[in-house]
mmCIF file of C-alpha atoms in Angstrom:
data_model
loop_
_atom_site.group_PDB
_atom_site.id
_atom_site.type_symbol
_atom_site.label_atom_id
_atom_site.label_comp_id
_atom_site.label_asym_id
_atom_site.label_seq_id
_atom_site.Cartn_x
_atom_site.Cartn_y
_atom_site.Cartn_z
ATOM 1 C CA UNK A 721 0.018 0.131 0.153
ATOM 2 C CA UNK A 722 1.411 3.435 -1.037
ATOM 3 C CA UNK A 723 0.487 6.694 -0.161
ATOM 4 C CA UNK A 724 -0.857 9.594 -2.343
ATOM 5 C CA UNK A 725 1.532 11.811 -3.907
ATOM 6 C CA UNK A 726 0.579 15.761 -3.067
ATOM 7 C CA UNK A 727 0.417 16.423 -6.856
ATOM 8 C CA UNK A 728 -2.697 13.982 -6.808
ATOM 9 C CA UNK A 729 -4.849 16.123 -4.419
ATOM 10 C CA UNK A 730 -7.286 18.340 -5.728
ATOM 11 C CA UNK A 731 -5.627 21.693 -7.165
ATOM 12 C CA UNK A 732 -7.686 23.850 -4.284
ATOM 13 C CA UNK A 733 -5.840 21.930 -1.530
ATOM 14 C CA UNK A 734 -3.837 24.424 0.776
ATOM 15 C CA UNK A 735 -0.556 23.097 2.432
ATOM 16 C CA UNK A 736 -2.110 23.553 5.757
ATOM 17 C CA UNK A 737 -5.118 21.138 4.476
ATOM 18 C CA UNK A 738 -2.351 18.621 2.978
ATOM 19 C CA UNK A 739 -0.745 18.316 6.516
ATOM 20 C CA UNK A 740 -3.821 18.198 8.175
ATOM 21 C CA UNK A 741 -4.846 15.157 5.969
ATOM 22 C CA UNK A 742 -1.264 13.756 6.781
ATOM 23 C CA UNK A 743 -2.234 13.517 10.210
ATOM 24 C CA UNK A 744 -5.476 12.064 9.799
ATOM 25 C CA UNK A 745 -4.212 9.668 7.397
ATOM 26 C CA UNK A 746 -1.764 8.313 9.663
ATOM 27 C CA UNK A 747 -4.117 8.199 12.674
ATOM 28 C CA UNK A 748 -6.857 6.310 10.402
ATOM 29 C CA UNK A 749 -4.041 3.997 9.106
ATOM 30 C CA UNK A 750 -2.803 2.971 12.005
ATOM 31 C CA UNK A 751 -6.497 2.493 13.447
ATOM 32 C CA UNK A 752 -7.234 -0.045 10.400
ATOM 33 C CA UNK A 753 -4.207 -1.817 10.786
ATOM 34 C CA UNK A 754 -5.475 -2.639 14.232
ATOM 35 C CA UNK A 755 -8.211 -4.292 12.438
ATOM 36 C CA UNK A 756 -7.019 -7.907 10.951
ATOM 37 C CA UNK A 757 -9.385 -8.146 7.902
ATOM 38 C CA UNK A 758 -8.658 -4.425 7.206
ATOM 39 C CA UNK A 759 -4.742 -4.745 7.648
ATOM 40 C CA UNK A 760 -5.180 -7.704 5.008
ATOM 41 C CA UNK A 761 -6.799 -5.540 2.536
ATOM 42 C CA UNK A 762 -4.251 -2.480 3.334
ATOM 43 C CA UNK A 763 -1.190 -5.006 2.523
ATOM 44 C CA UNK A 764 -2.121 -5.199 -1.305
ATOM 45 C CA UNK A 765 0.769 -3.230 -2.819
ATOM 46 C CA UNK A 766 -1.156 -2.524 -5.600
ATOM 47 C CA UNK A 767 -3.431 -0.109 -4.159
ATOM 48 C CA UNK A 768 -2.863 3.719 -3.095
ATOM 49 C CA UNK A 769 -4.273 5.617 -0.150
ATOM 50 C CA UNK A 770 -6.293 8.697 -1.638
ATOM 51 C CA UNK A 771 -7.663 11.314 0.461
ATOM 52 C CA UNK A 772 -11.608 11.102 1.451
ATOM 53 C CA UNK A 773 -11.969 14.749 -0.017
ATOM 54 C CA UNK A 774 -15.409 14.838 1.865
ATOM 55 C CA UNK A 775 -13.941 14.532 4.887
ATOM 56 C CA UNK A 776 -11.577 17.525 4.618
ATOM 57 C CA UNK A 777 -13.131 20.786 5.708
ATOM 58 C CA UNK A 778 -14.014 23.585 3.253
ATOM 59 C CA UNK A 779 -14.830 27.073 4.259
ATOM 60 C CA UNK A 780 -17.929 27.231 1.501
ATOM 61 C CA UNK A 781 -19.482 24.611 3.938
ATOM 62 C CA UNK A 782 -19.373 22.065 0.985
ATOM 63 C CA UNK A 783 -19.206 18.602 2.185
ATOM 64 C CA UNK A 784 -20.286 19.639 5.789
ATOM 65 C CA UNK A 785 -21.905 16.958 6.519
ATOM 66 C CA UNK A 786 -18.874 14.436 6.280
ATOM 67 C CA UNK A 787 -16.482 16.612 7.446
ATOM 68 C CA UNK A 788 -17.975 18.018 10.356
ATOM 69 C CA UNK A 789 -21.214 16.374 11.196
ATOM 70 C CA UNK A 790 -20.531 12.641 10.359
ATOM 71 C CA UNK A 791 -16.681 13.327 11.362
ATOM 72 C CA UNK A 792 -17.348 12.192 15.417
ATOM 73 C CA UNK A 793 -16.490 9.272 17.910
ATOM 74 C CA UNK A 794 -20.186 8.458 17.741
ATOM 75 C CA UNK A 795 -20.561 8.393 13.726
ATOM 76 C CA UNK A 796 -17.460 7.979 11.424
ATOM 77 C CA UNK A 797 -14.476 8.072 13.742
ATOM 78 C CA UNK A 798 -11.881 6.934 11.171
ATOM 79 C CA UNK A 799 -12.021 6.374 7.300
ATOM 80 C CA UNK A 800 -9.517 5.539 4.935
ATOM 81 C CA UNK A 801 -9.768 5.515 1.130
ATOM 82 C CA UNK A 802 -7.687 3.503 -1.479
ATOM 83 C CA UNK A 803 -8.000 2.410 -4.924
ATOM 84 C CA UNK A 804 -6.006 0.247 -7.848
ATOM 85 C CA UNK A 805 -3.985 1.661 -10.928
ATOM 86 C CA UNK A 806 -5.635 3.362 -13.082
ATOM 87 C CA UNK A 807 -6.306 1.626 -16.761
ATOM 88 C CA UNK A 808 -6.017 3.209 -20.249
ATOM 89 C CA UNK A 809 -9.663 3.892 -21.985
ATOM 90 C CA UNK A 810 -10.364 5.126 -25.279
ATOM 91 C CA UNK A 811 -10.039 8.517 -23.949
ATOM 92 C CA UNK A 812 -6.970 10.248 -23.289
ATOM 93 C CA UNK A 813 -7.085 10.042 -19.465
ATOM 94 C CA UNK A 814 -6.321 6.929 -17.495
ATOM 95 C CA UNK A 815 -9.397 5.658 -15.605
ATOM 96 C CA UNK A 816 -9.712 4.296 -12.070
ATOM 97 C CA UNK A 817 -11.922 1.645 -11.927
ATOM 98 C CA UNK A 818 -12.758 1.398 -8.218
ATOM 99 C CA UNK A 819 -12.111 3.140 -4.870
ATOM 100 C CA UNK A 820 -12.387 1.376 -1.814
ATOM 101 C CA UNK A 821 -13.581 3.257 1.592
ATOM 102 C CA UNK A 822 -12.996 1.521 5.542
ATOM 103 C CA UNK A 823 -15.300 3.257 7.721
ATOM 104 C CA UNK A 824 -15.531 3.146 11.499
ATOM 105 C CA UNK A 825 -19.060 3.546 12.636
ATOM 106 C CA UNK A 826 -20.652 4.495 15.967
ATOM 107 C CA UNK A 827 -23.959 4.508 17.420
ATOM 108 C CA UNK A 828 -24.691 7.958 16.790
ATOM 109 C CA UNK A 829 -26.504 7.227 13.515
ATOM 110 C CA UNK A 830 -28.597 4.189 14.174
ATOM 111 C CA UNK A 831 -32.233 3.672 13.274
ATOM 112 C CA UNK A 832 -32.984 0.726 15.078
ATOM 113 C CA UNK A 833 -31.134 -0.802 18.120
ATOM 114 C CA UNK A 834 -27.323 -1.523 16.902
ATOM 115 C CA UNK A 835 -28.491 -1.152 13.431
ATOM 116 C CA UNK A 836 -27.482 1.384 10.783
ATOM 117 C CA UNK A 837 -30.022 3.987 9.711
ATOM 118 C CA UNK A 838 -30.860 3.056 6.004
ATOM 119 C CA UNK A 839 -30.718 6.786 5.184
ATOM 120 C CA UNK A 840 -26.829 6.480 6.282
ATOM 121 C CA UNK A 841 -26.341 3.880 4.191
ATOM 122 C CA UNK A 842 -27.283 5.107 1.059
ATOM 123 C CA UNK A 843 -25.066 8.753 1.825
ATOM 124 C CA UNK A 844 -22.059 5.821 2.537
ATOM 125 C CA UNK A 845 -22.540 4.408 -0.683
ATOM 126 C CA UNK A 846 -23.076 7.989 -2.927
ATOM 127 C CA UNK A 847 -20.057 9.480 -1.109
ATOM 128 C CA UNK A 848 -17.910 6.610 -1.816
ATOM 129 C CA UNK A 849 -18.708 7.136 -5.799
ATOM 130 C CA UNK A 850 -18.521 10.873 -5.316
ATOM 131 C CA UNK A 851 -14.388 9.847 -3.946
ATOM 132 C CA UNK A 852 -13.935 7.831 -7.282
ATOM 133 C CA UNK A 853 -15.204 10.532 -9.334
ATOM 134 C CA UNK A 854 -12.966 13.202 -7.298
ATOM 135 C CA UNK A 855 -9.878 11.386 -7.906
ATOM 136 C CA UNK A 856 -10.628 10.559 -11.763
ATOM 137 C CA UNK A 857 -9.963 13.600 -13.773
ATOM 138 C CA UNK A 858 -11.659 15.060 -16.999
ATOM 139 C CA UNK A 859 -9.903 13.958 -20.095
ATOM 140 C CA UNK A 860 -10.349 17.702 -21.165
ATOM 141 C CA UNK A 861 -9.834 20.011 -18.320
ATOM 142 C CA UNK A 862 -7.924 18.037 -16.086
ATOM 143 C CA UNK A 863 -10.231 18.898 -13.383
ATOM 144 C CA UNK A 864 -11.881 16.212 -10.821
ATOM 145 C CA UNK A 865 -15.160 15.041 -12.383
ATOM 146 C CA UNK A 866 -17.169 15.451 -8.956
ATOM 147 C CA UNK A 867 -16.887 19.510 -9.407
ATOM 148 C CA UNK A 868 -19.606 19.387 -12.056
ATOM 149 C CA UNK A 869 -21.543 15.801 -11.664
ATOM 150 C CA UNK A 870 -24.739 15.194 -9.935
ATOM 151 C CA UNK A 871 -26.812 12.350 -9.034
ATOM 152 C CA UNK A 872 -29.510 11.921 -10.882
ATOM 153 C CA UNK A 873 -30.786 8.851 -9.101
ATOM 154 C CA UNK A 874 -29.573 6.172 -6.529
ATOM 155 C CA UNK A 875 -31.347 2.851 -6.439
ATOM 156 C CA UNK A 876 -30.577 1.121 -2.959
ATOM 157 C CA UNK A 877 -31.245 -2.707 -2.203
ATOM 158 C CA UNK A 878 -30.788 -3.193 1.700
ATOM 159 C CA UNK A 879 -29.643 -6.848 2.353
ATOM 160 C CA UNK A 880 -28.825 -7.158 5.656
ATOM 161 C CA UNK A 881 -28.297 -4.883 8.844
ATOM 162 C CA UNK A 882 -25.577 -3.087 8.877
ATOM 163 C CA UNK A 883 -24.472 -3.583 12.564
ATOM 164 C CA UNK A 884 -22.842 -0.452 15.194
ATOM 165 C CA UNK A 885 -20.696 -0.117 16.445
ATOM 166 C CA UNK A 886 -18.481 -1.926 13.830
ATOM 167 C CA UNK A 887 -16.351 -1.419 10.471
ATOM 168 C CA UNK A 888 -17.680 -1.948 7.043
ATOM 169 C CA UNK A 889 -15.554 -1.721 3.671
ATOM 170 C CA UNK A 890 -17.982 0.693 1.256
ATOM 171 C CA UNK A 891 -16.820 -0.242 -2.682
ATOM 172 C CA UNK A 892 -17.710 1.805 -5.659
ATOM 173 C CA UNK A 893 -17.214 1.130 -9.267
ATOM 174 C CA UNK A 894 -18.201 2.363 -12.666
ATOM 175 C CA UNK A 895 -17.882 4.648 -15.552
ATOM 176 C CA UNK A 896 -18.812 6.052 -18.390
ATOM 177 C CA UNK A 897 -22.291 5.330 -20.104
ATOM 178 C CA UNK A 898 -21.868 4.277 -23.796
ATOM 179 C CA UNK A 899 -24.071 6.768 -25.797
ATOM 180 C CA UNK A 900 -24.546 9.178 -23.212
ATOM 181 C CA UNK A 901 -22.173 11.700 -25.149
ATOM 182 C CA UNK A 902 -19.745 11.674 -22.445
ATOM 183 C CA UNK A 903 -21.823 13.351 -19.562
ATOM 184 C CA UNK A 904 -23.348 10.221 -17.699
ATOM 185 C CA UNK A 905 -21.683 7.702 -15.686
ATOM 186 C CA UNK A 906 -23.265 4.487 -14.843
ATOM 187 C CA UNK A 907 -21.866 3.870 -11.243
ATOM 188 C CA UNK A 908 -22.325 0.909 -8.845
ATOM 189 C CA UNK A 909 -21.714 0.929 -4.952
ATOM 190 C CA UNK A 910 -21.600 -1.827 -2.334
ATOM 191 C CA UNK A 911 -21.591 -2.140 1.718
ATOM 192 C CA UNK A 912 -19.551 -4.773 2.900
ATOM 193 C CA UNK A 913 -18.594 -6.553 6.101
ATOM 194 C CA UNK A 914 -15.200 -8.145 7.268
ATOM 195 C CA UNK A 915 -16.485 -11.034 6.076
ATOM 196 C CA UNK A 916 -16.989 -10.007 2.254
ATOM 197 C CA UNK A 917 -20.650 -10.045 2.409
ATOM 198 C CA UNK A 918 -22.765 -7.783 0.901
ATOM 199 C CA UNK A 919 -25.007 -5.491 3.127
ATOM 200 C CA UNK A 920 -26.275 -3.012 0.689
ATOM 201 C CA UNK A 921 -26.037 -2.319 -2.781
ATOM 202 C CA UNK A 922 -27.161 0.510 -5.050
ATOM 203 C CA UNK A 923 -26.747 1.313 -9.029
ATOM 204 C CA UNK A 924 -26.836 5.331 -9.770
ATOM 205 C CA UNK A 925 -26.175 7.453 -12.565
ATOM 206 C CA UNK A 926 -24.303 10.452 -12.240
ATOM 207 C CA UNK A 927 -24.635 13.446 -14.975
ATOM 208 C CA UNK A 928 -21.716 15.812 -15.904
ATOM 209 C CA UNK A 929 -23.003 19.192 -16.023
ATOM 210 C CA UNK A 930 -22.278 21.719 -19.135
ATOM 211 C CA UNK A 931 -20.615 25.157 -17.734
ATOM 212 C CA UNK A 932 -24.147 26.990 -18.240
ATOM 213 C CA UNK A 933 -25.606 24.299 -16.033
ATOM 214 C CA UNK A 934 -23.007 24.064 -13.030
ATOM 215 C CA UNK A 935 -23.412 28.301 -12.955
ATOM 216 C CA UNK A 936 -27.224 27.804 -12.045
#
């Protein structure tokens, strides 16, 4: 497992936020390495750690849900994202096909007794997809795709309860939709437990806004 280089971070990240991320990354890495099944995933040298950008504070209140509200001991106390190498596609920019996010969940997001609320489960998968679109760049502008993409729909299937407190793996993958004129991205995600059982899954469509739409 290798760590991300500063050049891979979004252009808006300041040196201060990068230093803060390094501290957070080390803390979360130590935490997940203390959990055997997480450590096994993190030991794969093919994967690279990437910032979970929604966990980083932004003065304009963007991502405040994950950066503030859900970043406490009773909500999501630890989170670490990592991805495999990019693959070459028909467009000029290589595509990172998948992102994985380990998350340790507290008792502050429950719906039922010791059971994570279904709305939070959907939110975790939506955010993982957002992370994947952030680490992938627009083939023309070089900017993170997440900056101008929005969720058109997110269909969720709840298969098993997500018990809390505990740690889960959220996996997101996908790519461009054929015939979508380069603006549509078909994405999928799953929440898995430490034994690999799928607890919930989702399929979604994300739309890349045009310049006029992005300004609205």
